[in-house]
Structures are given as structure tokens and as C-alpha cells.
XYZ file of C-alpha atoms in Angstrom:
471
model
C -0.140 -0.015 -0.139
C 1.028 3.572 -0.503
C 1.521 5.551 2.782
C -0.480 8.754 3.055
C 2.720 10.718 2.693
C 3.708 9.208 -0.473
C 0.356 9.547 -1.413
C 0.282 13.392 -1.256
C 3.811 13.443 -2.926
C 2.468 11.705 -5.986
C -0.638 13.512 -6.302
C 1.560 16.891 -5.857
C 4.095 15.774 -8.235
C 1.923 14.848 -10.906
C -0.175 17.899 -10.843
C 2.990 20.073 -11.120
C 4.456 17.779 -13.675
C 1.137 17.937 -15.655
C 0.867 21.775 -15.179
C 4.293 22.345 -16.411
C 3.828 20.305 -19.404
C 0.676 22.166 -20.435
C 2.414 25.391 -19.733
C 5.396 24.320 -22.077
C 2.805 23.804 -24.919
C 1.170 26.991 -24.459
C 4.441 29.077 -24.320
C 6.111 27.143 -27.142
C 3.459 25.740 -29.436
C 0.285 28.173 -29.066
C -2.261 27.548 -31.945
C -4.996 30.051 -31.244
C -6.522 30.344 -34.628
C -6.979 26.340 -35.508
C -9.824 25.305 -37.273
C -12.918 26.313 -35.612
C -11.281 28.507 -33.069
C -12.327 31.932 -35.006
C -16.056 30.607 -34.953
C -15.933 29.622 -31.380
C -14.531 33.150 -30.417
C -16.882 35.217 -32.523
C -20.052 33.284 -31.046
C -18.491 33.810 -27.590
C -18.080 37.577 -28.236
C -21.524 37.906 -29.923
C -23.318 36.130 -27.089
C -21.401 38.104 -24.397
C -21.606 41.614 -26.050
C -24.979 41.422 -27.764
C -26.793 38.815 -25.707
C -27.301 36.872 -29.075
C -25.856 33.398 -29.791
C -25.228 33.916 -33.362
C -22.901 35.363 -36.050
C -22.830 38.149 -38.269
C -24.339 37.548 -41.817
C -24.488 40.552 -44.445
C -23.922 42.697 -41.718
C -26.584 41.546 -39.529
C -26.463 39.305 -36.592
C -28.195 36.182 -36.965
C -29.046 33.481 -34.093
C -27.742 30.101 -35.131
C -27.193 26.538 -33.696
C -24.284 25.838 -36.061
C -22.074 24.686 -33.152
C -23.354 23.477 -29.499
C -23.014 26.474 -26.999
C -20.850 24.534 -24.592
C -17.507 25.681 -25.608
C -18.698 29.308 -26.516
C -20.076 29.612 -23.186
C -16.826 28.545 -21.487
C -14.922 31.086 -23.605
C -17.718 33.885 -22.665
C -17.205 33.116 -19.097
C -13.502 33.525 -19.164
C -13.972 36.668 -21.148
C -16.235 38.139 -18.875
C -13.777 37.187 -15.697
C -10.490 37.902 -17.243
C -10.940 39.950 -20.200
C -10.720 39.254 -23.646
C -7.500 37.328 -23.164
C -6.631 34.238 -25.241
C -3.788 33.662 -22.536
C -6.561 33.332 -19.792
C -8.473 31.077 -21.846
C -5.431 28.638 -22.147
C -4.917 28.703 -18.497
C -8.329 27.830 -17.602
C -8.114 24.900 -19.898
C -5.096 24.124 -18.150
C -6.713 23.806 -14.670
C -9.545 22.032 -16.398
C -7.176 19.387 -18.032
C -5.397 18.715 -14.694
C -8.806 18.163 -13.005
C -9.807 15.699 -15.797
C -6.431 14.056 -14.764
C -7.865 13.389 -11.177
C -11.097 12.208 -12.730
C -9.540 9.793 -14.944
C -7.468 8.432 -11.766
C -10.669 7.955 -10.057
C -12.376 6.073 -13.176
C -9.318 3.901 -13.153
C -9.487 3.288 -9.374
C -13.163 2.246 -10.079
C -12.363 -0.300 -12.377
C -9.553 -1.803 -10.390
C -9.825 -4.472 -7.549
C -10.401 -2.668 -4.518
C -6.870 -3.831 -2.810
C -5.010 -1.912 -6.063
C -7.362 0.918 -6.313
C -4.713 3.479 -4.647
C -1.902 2.415 -6.824
C -4.008 1.936 -10.151
C -5.345 5.649 -9.383
C -1.917 7.055 -9.224
C -0.503 5.297 -12.137
C -3.636 6.655 -13.943
C -3.113 10.010 -12.675
C 0.579 10.221 -13.976
C -0.183 8.763 -17.240
C -2.811 11.527 -17.813
C -0.496 13.994 -16.467
C 2.194 13.278 -18.508
C 0.006 12.523 -21.866
C 1.046 15.202 -24.470
C -1.708 14.189 -26.881
C -4.367 15.680 -24.733
C -2.111 18.444 -23.021
C -1.529 20.318 -26.139
C -4.876 21.056 -26.798
C -4.891 23.134 -23.971
C -2.710 25.711 -26.452
C -5.568 26.049 -28.836
C -9.155 27.453 -28.515
C -10.855 24.210 -29.311
C -13.510 22.192 -27.332
C -11.418 18.965 -26.845
C -10.411 19.948 -23.484
C -13.664 20.574 -22.183
C -15.094 17.563 -24.173
C -12.424 15.171 -22.675
C -13.194 16.617 -19.090
C -16.985 15.923 -19.155
C -16.307 12.244 -20.887
C -13.992 11.779 -18.014
C -16.761 13.018 -15.487
C -19.569 11.173 -16.822
C -17.578 7.763 -17.258
C -16.594 8.320 -13.832
C -19.902 8.774 -12.364
C -21.604 5.766 -14.577
C -18.711 3.288 -13.190
C -19.088 4.260 -9.595
C -18.739 0.744 -7.729
C -21.703 -0.793 -6.575
C -24.110 0.763 -8.962
C -24.841 0.426 -12.635
C -21.434 -1.839 -13.146
C -22.832 -4.419 -10.710
C -26.159 -4.955 -12.390
C -27.982 -7.345 -12.394
C -28.641 -8.529 -9.203
C -27.992 -5.144 -7.439
C -30.572 -4.117 -4.985
C -29.598 -0.304 -4.172
C -32.517 1.365 -5.683
C -31.397 4.821 -4.920
C -27.705 4.421 -6.041
C -28.791 3.072 -9.374
C -31.159 5.899 -9.622
C -28.686 8.740 -8.613
C -25.740 7.388 -10.897
C -27.765 6.767 -13.858
C -29.183 10.193 -13.592
C -26.193 12.203 -12.681
C -24.038 10.113 -15.365
C -26.772 10.765 -17.864
C -26.686 14.634 -16.931
C -22.864 14.889 -17.129
C -23.081 13.228 -20.731
C -25.538 15.750 -21.387
C -23.597 18.729 -20.685
C -20.758 17.181 -22.511
C -23.177 16.986 -25.510
C -23.342 20.664 -25.095
C -19.644 20.692 -26.056
C -19.314 17.691 -28.505
C -22.619 16.581 -29.769
C -21.535 12.967 -29.932
C -20.628 12.671 -26.197
C -24.014 10.748 -25.389
C -22.379 7.588 -27.493
C -21.016 6.770 -23.978
C -24.347 6.067 -22.727
C -25.164 4.021 -25.987
C -22.126 1.990 -24.969
C -23.248 1.409 -21.100
C -26.912 0.603 -22.533
C -25.334 -2.001 -24.787
C -23.362 -3.697 -21.940
C -26.333 -3.395 -19.726
C -28.695 -5.012 -22.297
C -26.287 -8.023 -22.390
C -25.769 -8.204 -18.709
C -29.609 -8.066 -18.094
C -30.599 -10.277 -20.801
C -32.583 -12.481 -18.643
C -36.148 -11.348 -18.434
C -36.017 -11.272 -14.522
C -33.487 -8.272 -14.895
C -34.989 -6.199 -17.470
C -37.007 -3.943 -15.089
C -33.866 -2.794 -13.415
C -31.938 -2.347 -16.770
C -34.933 -0.317 -17.734
C -34.977 1.861 -14.789
C -31.101 2.535 -15.356
C -32.036 3.535 -18.517
C -34.766 5.827 -17.792
C -32.552 7.809 -15.378
C -29.813 8.120 -17.765
C -32.302 9.076 -20.599
C -33.951 11.661 -18.025
C -30.571 13.194 -17.050
C -29.453 13.660 -20.486
C -32.793 15.076 -21.406
C -32.736 17.649 -18.532
C -28.966 18.567 -19.596
C -30.213 19.374 -23.094
C -33.573 20.835 -22.301
C -32.400 24.756 -22.489
C -30.680 24.504 -25.554
C -33.456 22.782 -27.301
C -36.090 25.348 -25.803
C -33.684 28.205 -27.109
C -33.664 26.648 -30.393
C -37.480 25.791 -30.477
C -38.240 29.396 -29.433
C -35.681 31.345 -31.528
C -34.979 29.045 -34.373
C -38.444 27.216 -34.492
C -37.061 23.815 -34.681
C -36.701 20.894 -32.252
C -32.821 20.560 -32.203
C -31.378 19.362 -28.952
C -27.784 18.893 -30.472
C -25.927 20.623 -33.248
C -26.619 20.073 -36.585
C -24.731 17.046 -38.244
C -23.156 19.317 -41.137
C -22.900 22.409 -39.064
C -24.831 24.049 -41.708
C -26.716 27.391 -41.210
C -30.477 27.757 -42.215
C -31.413 27.362 -45.784
C -27.428 26.528 -46.694
C -26.871 23.970 -49.134
C -25.473 20.676 -47.819
C -23.780 18.671 -50.748
C -24.742 15.180 -49.779
C -23.653 13.518 -52.845
C -20.068 15.279 -52.731
C -19.872 13.708 -49.088
C -21.048 10.431 -50.466
C -18.444 10.329 -53.150
C -15.623 10.953 -50.694
C -17.000 8.618 -48.010
C -16.465 5.895 -50.686
C -12.843 6.132 -50.614
C -11.150 8.870 -48.203
C -9.664 7.771 -45.210
C -6.280 9.516 -44.737
C -6.359 12.785 -42.949
C -4.205 14.690 -45.593
C -7.073 13.942 -47.989
C -9.226 16.187 -46.058
C -6.667 18.886 -46.851
C -6.513 18.057 -50.182
C -10.056 17.493 -51.167
C -12.807 17.935 -48.736
C -11.982 21.095 -46.895
C -11.471 22.981 -50.016
C -15.128 22.558 -50.915
C -16.650 26.018 -51.519
C -13.522 27.930 -50.998
C -10.833 26.741 -53.472
C -10.250 25.150 -56.612
C -10.365 21.172 -56.423
C -8.470 19.030 -59.223
C -9.229 15.181 -60.139
C -5.497 14.774 -59.447
C -5.752 16.013 -55.713
C -7.806 12.945 -55.069
C -5.745 9.611 -54.721
C -5.922 6.511 -57.003
C -8.288 4.629 -55.018
C -11.066 7.518 -55.544
C -11.493 6.163 -59.079
C -12.360 2.636 -60.274
C -11.671 3.315 -63.913
C -10.297 5.951 -66.227
C -13.677 6.717 -67.366
C -14.818 7.271 -63.571
C -11.722 9.636 -63.175
C -12.953 11.486 -66.308
C -16.443 12.054 -65.098
C -15.000 13.439 -61.769
C -12.696 15.632 -63.447
C -15.656 17.132 -65.529
C -17.744 17.563 -62.371
C -14.620 19.535 -60.800
C -14.232 21.558 -63.625
C -17.771 22.873 -63.542
C -17.240 23.327 -59.802
C -14.046 25.314 -60.184
C -15.613 28.057 -62.434
C -17.339 29.451 -59.037
C -15.562 27.171 -56.438
C -19.415 26.722 -55.216
C -20.880 23.568 -55.490
C -24.299 23.307 -57.443
C -27.065 20.902 -57.009
C -26.508 19.589 -60.409
C -22.966 18.761 -59.611
C -23.678 17.392 -56.220
C -26.239 15.048 -58.094
C -23.396 13.782 -60.350
C -21.200 13.204 -57.423
C -24.209 11.393 -55.734
C -24.628 8.951 -58.842
C -20.861 8.214 -58.813
C -20.997 7.304 -55.108
C -24.138 5.131 -55.928
C -22.242 3.173 -58.676
C -18.975 2.762 -56.354
C -21.156 1.358 -53.652
C -23.101 -1.010 -55.998
C -19.583 -2.519 -57.326
C -17.861 -2.752 -54.084
C -20.318 -2.714 -50.971
C -17.749 -4.164 -48.583
C -15.448 -1.059 -49.475
C -17.846 1.333 -48.315
C -18.992 -0.533 -45.339
C -15.913 -2.496 -44.216
C -12.806 -1.610 -46.036
C -12.608 2.312 -45.839
C -14.011 2.466 -42.330
C -11.342 -0.009 -41.023
C -8.867 1.999 -42.719
C -10.085 5.383 -41.371
C -10.188 3.806 -37.855
C -6.662 2.703 -37.825
C -5.434 6.218 -39.294
C -7.349 7.943 -36.786
C -5.850 5.724 -33.738
C -2.291 5.383 -35.008
C -1.070 8.811 -35.793
C 1.595 10.717 -34.442
C -1.196 13.413 -33.421
C 1.308 16.587 -34.339
C -1.633 18.229 -36.085
C -1.341 21.071 -33.674
C 2.520 21.047 -33.758
C 5.105 22.574 -36.179
C 5.878 19.168 -37.602
C 4.664 17.309 -40.801
C 3.635 14.050 -39.373
C 5.230 12.289 -42.294
C 7.354 9.233 -41.951
C 7.314 7.640 -45.297
C 9.729 6.966 -47.109
C 11.998 6.697 -44.039
C 15.228 7.325 -45.555
C 13.877 10.611 -47.404
C 11.963 11.854 -44.502
C 15.100 11.512 -42.252
C 17.284 12.925 -44.775
C 15.114 16.046 -45.492
C 14.488 17.056 -41.625
C 15.822 14.654 -38.853
C 14.257 16.822 -35.981
C 10.941 16.842 -37.699
C 10.980 12.888 -38.496
C 12.400 12.287 -34.886
C 9.762 14.280 -33.055
C 7.236 12.542 -35.540
C 8.432 9.125 -34.822
C 8.608 9.424 -31.079
C 5.556 10.709 -30.565
C 4.104 7.889 -32.815
C 5.613 5.170 -30.610
C 4.513 7.008 -27.693
C 1.002 6.965 -28.992
C 1.437 3.089 -29.755
C 2.709 2.507 -26.163
C -0.378 4.076 -24.691
C -2.756 1.819 -26.989
C -0.634 -1.149 -26.087
C -0.795 -0.480 -22.401
C -4.677 -0.147 -22.844
C -4.804 -3.650 -24.436
C -2.853 -5.201 -22.006
C -4.807 -3.502 -19.221
C -8.099 -4.390 -20.626
C -6.866 -8.172 -20.804
C -5.295 -8.170 -17.018
C -8.865 -6.460 -16.038
C -11.184 -8.538 -18.165
C -12.945 -10.039 -15.324
C -13.904 -6.471 -13.721
C -17.484 -5.402 -14.567
C -16.363 -1.732 -15.447
C -13.941 -3.050 -18.110
C -16.404 -4.228 -20.508
C -18.153 -0.814 -20.421
C -14.752 1.127 -21.378
C -14.009 -1.416 -24.106
C -17.559 -0.843 -25.668
C -17.208 2.608 -25.423
C -14.047 2.650 -27.444
C -15.332 0.416 -29.999
C -18.564 2.442 -30.373
C -16.749 5.944 -30.447
C -14.200 4.656 -33.160
C -17.050 2.924 -35.248
C -18.987 6.271 -35.208
C -16.121 8.526 -36.646
C -15.161 5.840 -39.189
C -18.542 6.630 -40.758
C -18.456 10.543 -40.902
C -17.281 12.881 -43.624
C -14.198 14.118 -42.000
C -12.628 11.582 -39.838
C -9.904 13.766 -38.087
C -7.507 12.084 -35.293
C -8.847 14.888 -32.615
C -12.156 13.303 -32.578
C -10.947 10.217 -30.693
C -9.481 12.274 -28.020
C -12.433 11.951 -25.921
C -11.382 8.272 -25.785
C -8.284 8.755 -23.843
C -10.191 8.782 -20.252
C -11.197 5.089 -21.140
C -7.881 4.699 -22.847
C -5.864 5.759 -19.685
C -7.990 3.942 -17.198
C -7.637 0.853 -19.096
C -3.716 1.452 -19.441
C -3.192 2.010 -15.609
C -4.622 -1.644 -14.969
C -1.342 -2.834 -16.027
C -0.418 -1.700 -12.625
C -2.410 -4.444 -10.959
C 0.494 -6.628 -11.389
C 3.174 -6.872 -8.745
C 5.657 -6.768 -11.473
C 4.822 -3.153 -12.277
C 7.150 -1.421 -9.808
C 7.178 2.119 -11.247
C 4.886 3.037 -8.289
C 5.414 2.047 -4.456
C 3.797 -0.941 -3.234
């Protein structure tokens, strides 16, 4: 057992080390204008200054549900307390991320056998505090830090010992009610930051359905599901009511395509890219150029075409698009037809091959998207000769990420008999499967998996041979 004095040393040491790492990213690699950062900033400022959650369109401030309100609300709160300082936002994110590290430690402890909980909790705390892949998002104005926090909070609540994880056969009515409701409410708050956060409730529901598959346990599972759904609904109710009152539509989450009212959504174009796109770099070369830059057929990889004739048709459609750099309904219909033909020829490619490749690309990546490094490793000799520092950092982070994943797999195997392990594993699978199907499979969308990943990785320290922490 770890003595109270050693426990305090570890808690303080992990907190200070984690804070130092995050401050290092802020000082050395600030990235304030990444992706949706300007959009979040505008929403927060308009909300704070004018009381309208909206954007300026043709000189008029128009209410919108383009993005969920959680992160803009976080920015507006920081701005109200500390002024319009990006540095203040980043410091607030450091504090939020450090709290998330302690939540992950508690989550890992819930998973472990009782006699190992302190040790495993400390291991998870150090793994989370030293994790560069979540820490570097404190240096940018994106929603990932807050989303990881609420994911860790919801998982920690739902996996509280003696409640949902011990169903069926558990007779503590009030504990099931409280844990289910609070877990659902935390997931709802997370959905106001990242709308896919309720996927963790889906994972819990799937495991409960399996564990309570006998008819005698159906009422218990239904009660747990009802309380989770109630908590989720109440958390989302104010946002849904606002959208009904202001926009006159029932919208409890953010729109799937992030579109403004009346904005054209190119479903056909997305269906075409979904039939072949799996690498992140192709998002930059094709998808994210839409309605902004010229796109050429040669920007897409060879896997985007099944024949020279198909490539010619795509080139003709893109030529029509390039005349205005705005996709029209007729061009979109042309892409939809090509997508249907590709699916008819190779249905397994759409539903199996491409999603598996996307999942692999999102998981096994160096995660340098916010750092001044290319992320390129191939061909090895050429990348090394061109820039050895870039290559070394990319390779090092890639190997570190693989180490985290390897520890999680080992930890899941070691803790396979623990009831909570199934919840975490199913959550990882559900979230990965979901994002393997979307139009823009960015690696950062799996950062919310890290609370579960790190909690599983820490289970390795239930082995007596793991001596990095005191007994």
C-alpha cells in the first residue's frame, strides 16, 4: 500500500508535472486560430456583447445553432472574468485538463480490484498528466479539453462501484437512480460541448442489455436506462428550448453538417468522398477545399476512381465546380450518382474496408496536428534526410501513442473480469465505429477516448511486477 505521505507526494508531483507540460505547450506551441477557433470566438463574443448566440451574416447578427453552445459559453465566461485574453483561456484550459486527470485517476480506481485502487489511480494520474496528446490542446481554442473533461466525469460517475457496473442483481435502488441520472446529466453537459458525447450512454446501454438479458433483470435495466435518459434530457432541455423559441425547430444537438439555416449541404459530394477517403491529408487536399478553393481530380488519390472513365467524369464535375468554387445541386447530383455506382460495385469497400482504414488512421497517428511538424514518416530514408528533427519528433510521438494503446490493450486483458472493463472497451469501440463513418474523420475526434484508454492502461499496475509506483 502507498502511505498517505507518499500519496500526497505523488498527487502533488503529478499535478505540478502536468501543469508544467501544459504551460510548455502554451509557451512554445500556441495555436489560437486552429480550425473552428475563430468561429467559437465570434459566437462567444457576440453572446457576451449582444446577448445573441449567433454570427454576422451580411452585416446582421443572426441567431444560429451552427455549433453546440458549451465551448462558446466557456469562452464567454473566461472573457467576462478575465477580459478578452487568449492566454487566460489557455490557463483556464490547463486547470480544466488537470482536473480531468484526477477524474481519470478516479475512473481507473473504480475499474481496479479494491486492494489495488490507490496504486492504479496513481498510475492513471501520472499517465494522464504526462500525456502530450491531450495536453497540447490546452494551447488552442478548440473544444477538446472541455469535451475530455465531461467524458471523464460522465464515465467516472457511471462506473461508480456498487451501482450500474454491478447490475444485474444489485438491490440498491437509490444508488442506481442517482448514478444513472448524474451520469446521464454529465453526458448531456458534454453533448453541449461535443454533440457525440452521448455515445458513452449508448455503450453503457449495450453492456447493460447484455448483462441484464434475462427477463428477470429487464426491469432493473429499464430503470437504469430511464434515469440516464432523464439526466441527458434535462441537460439538453435549455438548448433545445432556445432553438425551438428562436429558430422554430426541435434541435437538441448541433446540426450534423454544421450548416446555417437554408444553407445547401452537398450530400452527394460527401457520399463520393466517403467511398474512398480515409487519410487525414486527403481532407486538406479535397474535402476542406469545398466552396472555398479549386479542386482538381488529381488532388484525390488513385483509390477515388475505379476506372479512367470514372476519373474523367469526376474531372468534368470538378471543372464545373471550379468555375465558381461553389458546388451546385446538379454537380452534387453527379457526385451522388458516382457514389451509388461505386457502392453497387464494391459494397464491402464502403461498409468495411474504408471504415477500418479510417479507424486505423485515426488511432495510429503521431498526433502532431497542432505542432510545427509534418507528421510524415514515409519513405523513411527521405524523411530522415530531409528533416531529422521533424522525423524524430514525429516518430517519437507515434511510438509513444502506440505505447499508450498497447498498455490499454494489456490493461483490458488483465482486468477482463472486472465489470467496468466491458463498459470502457465497448465505449472505445462505439466511438471509433461512429467516427469511421463521418465525412471528416479527424484524429482529434478520438481524444475523448483517452479517459477510457488511460484508465485501462493503468490496470497494468495491478500486476506486482509493475514497480514504477510504490507498493
